[in-house]
mmCIF file of C-alpha atoms in Angstrom:
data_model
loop_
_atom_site.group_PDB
_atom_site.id
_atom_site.type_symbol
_atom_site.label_atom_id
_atom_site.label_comp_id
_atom_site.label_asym_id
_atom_site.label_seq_id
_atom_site.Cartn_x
_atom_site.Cartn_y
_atom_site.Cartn_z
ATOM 1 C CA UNK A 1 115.197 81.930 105.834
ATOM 2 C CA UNK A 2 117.925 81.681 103.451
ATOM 3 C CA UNK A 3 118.646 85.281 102.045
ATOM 4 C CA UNK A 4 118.604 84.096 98.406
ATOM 5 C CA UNK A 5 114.951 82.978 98.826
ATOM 6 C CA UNK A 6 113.936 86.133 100.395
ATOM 7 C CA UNK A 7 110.650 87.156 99.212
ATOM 8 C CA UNK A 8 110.036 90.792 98.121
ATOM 9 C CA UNK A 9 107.340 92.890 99.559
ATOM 10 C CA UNK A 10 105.218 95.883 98.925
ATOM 11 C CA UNK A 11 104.753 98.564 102.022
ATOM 12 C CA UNK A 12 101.769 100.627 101.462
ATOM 13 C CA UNK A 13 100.256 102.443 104.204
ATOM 14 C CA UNK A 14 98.140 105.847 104.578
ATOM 15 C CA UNK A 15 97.820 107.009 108.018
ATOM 16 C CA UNK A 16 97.013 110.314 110.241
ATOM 17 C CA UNK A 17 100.243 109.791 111.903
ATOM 18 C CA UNK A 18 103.467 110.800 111.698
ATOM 19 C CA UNK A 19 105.968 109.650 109.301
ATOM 20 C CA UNK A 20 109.540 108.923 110.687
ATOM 21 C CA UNK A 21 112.041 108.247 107.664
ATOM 22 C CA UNK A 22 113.839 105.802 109.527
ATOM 23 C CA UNK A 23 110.651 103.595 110.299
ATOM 24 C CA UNK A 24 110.159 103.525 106.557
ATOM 25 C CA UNK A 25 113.899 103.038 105.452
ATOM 26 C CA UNK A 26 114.274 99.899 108.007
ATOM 27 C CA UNK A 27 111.603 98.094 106.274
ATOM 28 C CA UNK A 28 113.073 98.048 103.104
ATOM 29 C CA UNK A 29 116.398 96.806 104.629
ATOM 30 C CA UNK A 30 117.589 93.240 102.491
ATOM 31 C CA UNK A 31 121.189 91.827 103.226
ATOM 32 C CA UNK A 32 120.868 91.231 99.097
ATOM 33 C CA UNK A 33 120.933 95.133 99.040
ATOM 34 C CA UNK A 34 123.594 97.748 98.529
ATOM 35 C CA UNK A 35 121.394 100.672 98.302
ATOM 36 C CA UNK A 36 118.126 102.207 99.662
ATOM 37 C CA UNK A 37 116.965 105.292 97.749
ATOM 38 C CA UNK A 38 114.341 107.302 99.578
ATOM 39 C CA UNK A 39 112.097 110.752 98.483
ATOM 40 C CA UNK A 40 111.006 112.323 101.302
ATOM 41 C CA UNK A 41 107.816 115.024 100.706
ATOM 42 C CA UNK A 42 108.050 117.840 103.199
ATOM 43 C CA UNK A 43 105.674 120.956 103.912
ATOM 44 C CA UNK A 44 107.225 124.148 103.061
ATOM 45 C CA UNK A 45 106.220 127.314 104.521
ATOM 46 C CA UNK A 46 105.623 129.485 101.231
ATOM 47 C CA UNK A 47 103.400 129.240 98.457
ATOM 48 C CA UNK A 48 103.383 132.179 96.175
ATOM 49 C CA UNK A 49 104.160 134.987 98.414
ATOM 50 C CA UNK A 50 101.326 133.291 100.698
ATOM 51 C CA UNK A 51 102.769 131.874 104.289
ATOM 52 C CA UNK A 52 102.194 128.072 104.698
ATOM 53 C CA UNK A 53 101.264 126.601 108.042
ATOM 54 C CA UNK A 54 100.305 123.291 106.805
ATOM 55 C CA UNK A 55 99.192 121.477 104.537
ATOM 56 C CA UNK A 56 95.814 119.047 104.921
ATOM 57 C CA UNK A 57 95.480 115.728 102.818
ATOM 58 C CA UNK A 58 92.854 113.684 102.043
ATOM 59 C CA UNK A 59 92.498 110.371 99.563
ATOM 60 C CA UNK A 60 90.151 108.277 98.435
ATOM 61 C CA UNK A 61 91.397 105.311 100.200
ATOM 62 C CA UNK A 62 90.123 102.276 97.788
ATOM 63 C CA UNK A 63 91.845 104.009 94.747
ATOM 64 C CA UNK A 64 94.706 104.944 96.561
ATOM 65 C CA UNK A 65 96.426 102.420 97.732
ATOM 66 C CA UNK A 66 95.156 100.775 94.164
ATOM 67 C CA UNK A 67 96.687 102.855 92.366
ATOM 68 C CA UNK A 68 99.990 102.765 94.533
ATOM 69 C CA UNK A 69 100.004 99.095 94.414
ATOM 70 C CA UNK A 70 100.206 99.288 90.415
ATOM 71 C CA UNK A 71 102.977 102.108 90.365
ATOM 72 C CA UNK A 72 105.273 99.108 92.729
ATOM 73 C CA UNK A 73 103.976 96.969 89.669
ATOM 74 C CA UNK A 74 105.141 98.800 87.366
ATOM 75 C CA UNK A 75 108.516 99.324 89.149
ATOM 76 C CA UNK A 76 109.296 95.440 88.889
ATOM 77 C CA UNK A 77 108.437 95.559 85.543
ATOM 78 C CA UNK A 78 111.035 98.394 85.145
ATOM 79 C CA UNK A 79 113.784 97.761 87.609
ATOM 80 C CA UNK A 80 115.479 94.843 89.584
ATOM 81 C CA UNK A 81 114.055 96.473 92.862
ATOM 82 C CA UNK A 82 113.843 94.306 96.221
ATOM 83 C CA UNK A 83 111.699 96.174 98.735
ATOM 84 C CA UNK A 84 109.361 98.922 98.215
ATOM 85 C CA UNK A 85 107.875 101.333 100.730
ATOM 86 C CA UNK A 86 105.267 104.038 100.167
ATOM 87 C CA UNK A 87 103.709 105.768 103.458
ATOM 88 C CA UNK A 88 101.657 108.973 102.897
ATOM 89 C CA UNK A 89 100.272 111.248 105.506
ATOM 90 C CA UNK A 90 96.770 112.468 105.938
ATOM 91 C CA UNK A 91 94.537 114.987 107.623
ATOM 92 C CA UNK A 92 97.060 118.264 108.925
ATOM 93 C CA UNK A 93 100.740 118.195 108.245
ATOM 94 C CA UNK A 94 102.703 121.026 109.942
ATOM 95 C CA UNK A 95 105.519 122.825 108.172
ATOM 96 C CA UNK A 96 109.013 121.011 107.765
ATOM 97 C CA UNK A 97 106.876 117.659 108.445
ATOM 98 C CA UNK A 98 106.848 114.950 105.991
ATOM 99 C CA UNK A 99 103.825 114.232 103.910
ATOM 100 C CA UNK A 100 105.082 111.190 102.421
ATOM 101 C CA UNK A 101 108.182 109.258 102.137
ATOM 102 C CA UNK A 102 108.956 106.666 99.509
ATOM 103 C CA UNK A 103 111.598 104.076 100.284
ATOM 104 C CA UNK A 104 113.112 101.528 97.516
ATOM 105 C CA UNK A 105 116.006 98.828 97.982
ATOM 106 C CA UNK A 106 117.910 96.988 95.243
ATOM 107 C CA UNK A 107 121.344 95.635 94.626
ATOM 108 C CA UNK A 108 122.957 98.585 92.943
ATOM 109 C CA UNK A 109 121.628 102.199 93.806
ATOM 110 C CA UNK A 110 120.514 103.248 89.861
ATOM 111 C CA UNK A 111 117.735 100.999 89.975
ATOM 112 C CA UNK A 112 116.297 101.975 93.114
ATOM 113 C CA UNK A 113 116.990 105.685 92.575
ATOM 114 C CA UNK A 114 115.314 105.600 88.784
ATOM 115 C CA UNK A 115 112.819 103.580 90.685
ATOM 116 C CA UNK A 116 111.914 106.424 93.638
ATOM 117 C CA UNK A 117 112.112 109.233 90.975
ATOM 118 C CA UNK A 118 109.198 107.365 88.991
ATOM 119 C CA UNK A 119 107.362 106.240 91.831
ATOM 120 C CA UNK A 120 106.935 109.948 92.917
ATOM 121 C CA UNK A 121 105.946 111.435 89.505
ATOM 122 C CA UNK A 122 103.281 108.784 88.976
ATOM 123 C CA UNK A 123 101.819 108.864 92.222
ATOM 124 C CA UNK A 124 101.575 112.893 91.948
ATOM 125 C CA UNK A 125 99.833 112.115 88.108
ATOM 126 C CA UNK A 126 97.493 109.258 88.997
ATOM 127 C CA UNK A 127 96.476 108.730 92.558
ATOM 128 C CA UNK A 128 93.690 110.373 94.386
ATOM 129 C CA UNK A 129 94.798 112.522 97.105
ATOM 130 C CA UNK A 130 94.252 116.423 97.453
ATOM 131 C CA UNK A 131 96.293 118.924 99.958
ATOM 132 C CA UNK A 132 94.679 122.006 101.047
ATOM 133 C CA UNK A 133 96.942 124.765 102.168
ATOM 134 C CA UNK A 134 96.687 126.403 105.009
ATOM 135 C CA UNK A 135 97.442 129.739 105.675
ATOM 136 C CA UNK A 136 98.934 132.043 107.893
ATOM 137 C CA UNK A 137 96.389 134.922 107.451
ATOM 138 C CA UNK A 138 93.553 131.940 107.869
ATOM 139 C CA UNK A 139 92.558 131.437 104.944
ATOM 140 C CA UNK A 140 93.229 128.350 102.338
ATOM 141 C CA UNK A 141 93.020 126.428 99.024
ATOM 142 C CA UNK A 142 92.882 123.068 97.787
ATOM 143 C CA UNK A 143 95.614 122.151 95.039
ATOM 144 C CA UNK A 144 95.840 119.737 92.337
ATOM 145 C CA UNK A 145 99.060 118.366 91.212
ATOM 146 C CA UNK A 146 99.229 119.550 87.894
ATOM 147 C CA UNK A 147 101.042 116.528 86.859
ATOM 148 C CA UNK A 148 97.473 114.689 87.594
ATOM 149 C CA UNK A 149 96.107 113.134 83.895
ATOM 150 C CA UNK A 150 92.593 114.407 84.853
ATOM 151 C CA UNK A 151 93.555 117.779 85.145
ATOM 152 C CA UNK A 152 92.853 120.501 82.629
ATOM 153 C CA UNK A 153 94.481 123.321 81.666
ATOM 154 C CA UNK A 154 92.821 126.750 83.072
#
């Protein structure tokens, strides 16, 4: 295939296993690229004074990867962007482990890093998935992303 008719493409894929960065990275790869921004989510092991073990994710699948496929719509519409990449973990993720990782390739790197920075922020704000944490003295809590439009203000 010639590299100027390379076709772009959407990665979008929710899965129980783990997430490598470099899997996700090398499919965003284009010899019309000279960068490749990536976010990568990670569990930490505090949460207000509260000692994380993991975190536990679940999504409504349907709306999910919906809602994902818009936000890479929207990206187009925003930036000159080649590839796009968005894997997010489900079920248990252990501490230092990555939840998601976002991956985004384009010619010159401020595209593809405005691009990652709003992918990230809009998928926190409008797509359906919850983390519970877990915690070290057993007990746990679900969490909303306060960035999400349907949540209120307590």
């Amino acid at each position: 295939m010639n590299e100027v008719e390379e076709k772009s493409i959407d990665i979008i894929k929710f899965t129980a296993d783990k997430l490598s960065v470099n899997e996700v990275s090398q499919l965003v790869i284009s010899p019309l690229c000279g960068a490749i921004s990536l976010f990568v989510g990670t569990t930490r092991n505090n949460f207000e004074g509260k000692k994380v073990i993991s975190l536990e994710y679940e999504a409504y699948l349907p709306m999910a990867e919906n809602e994902v496929r818009k936000i890479c719509s929207d990206i187009r519409q925003k930036w000159p962007v080649k590839h796009i990449a968005v894997f997010h973990r489900l079920g248990l993720v252990p501490v230092s482990e990555a939840s998601i990782i976002i991956a985004i390739s384009s010619a010159h790197r401020t595209a593809s890093l405005e691009a990652v920075s709003y992918a990230i922020e809009t998928l926190k704000a409008k797509v359906p998935i919850w983390k519970k944490e877990m915690y070290e003295e057993s007990s746990s809590s679900w969490k909303r992303n306060k960035e999400c439009f349907w949540a209120t203000d307590d």
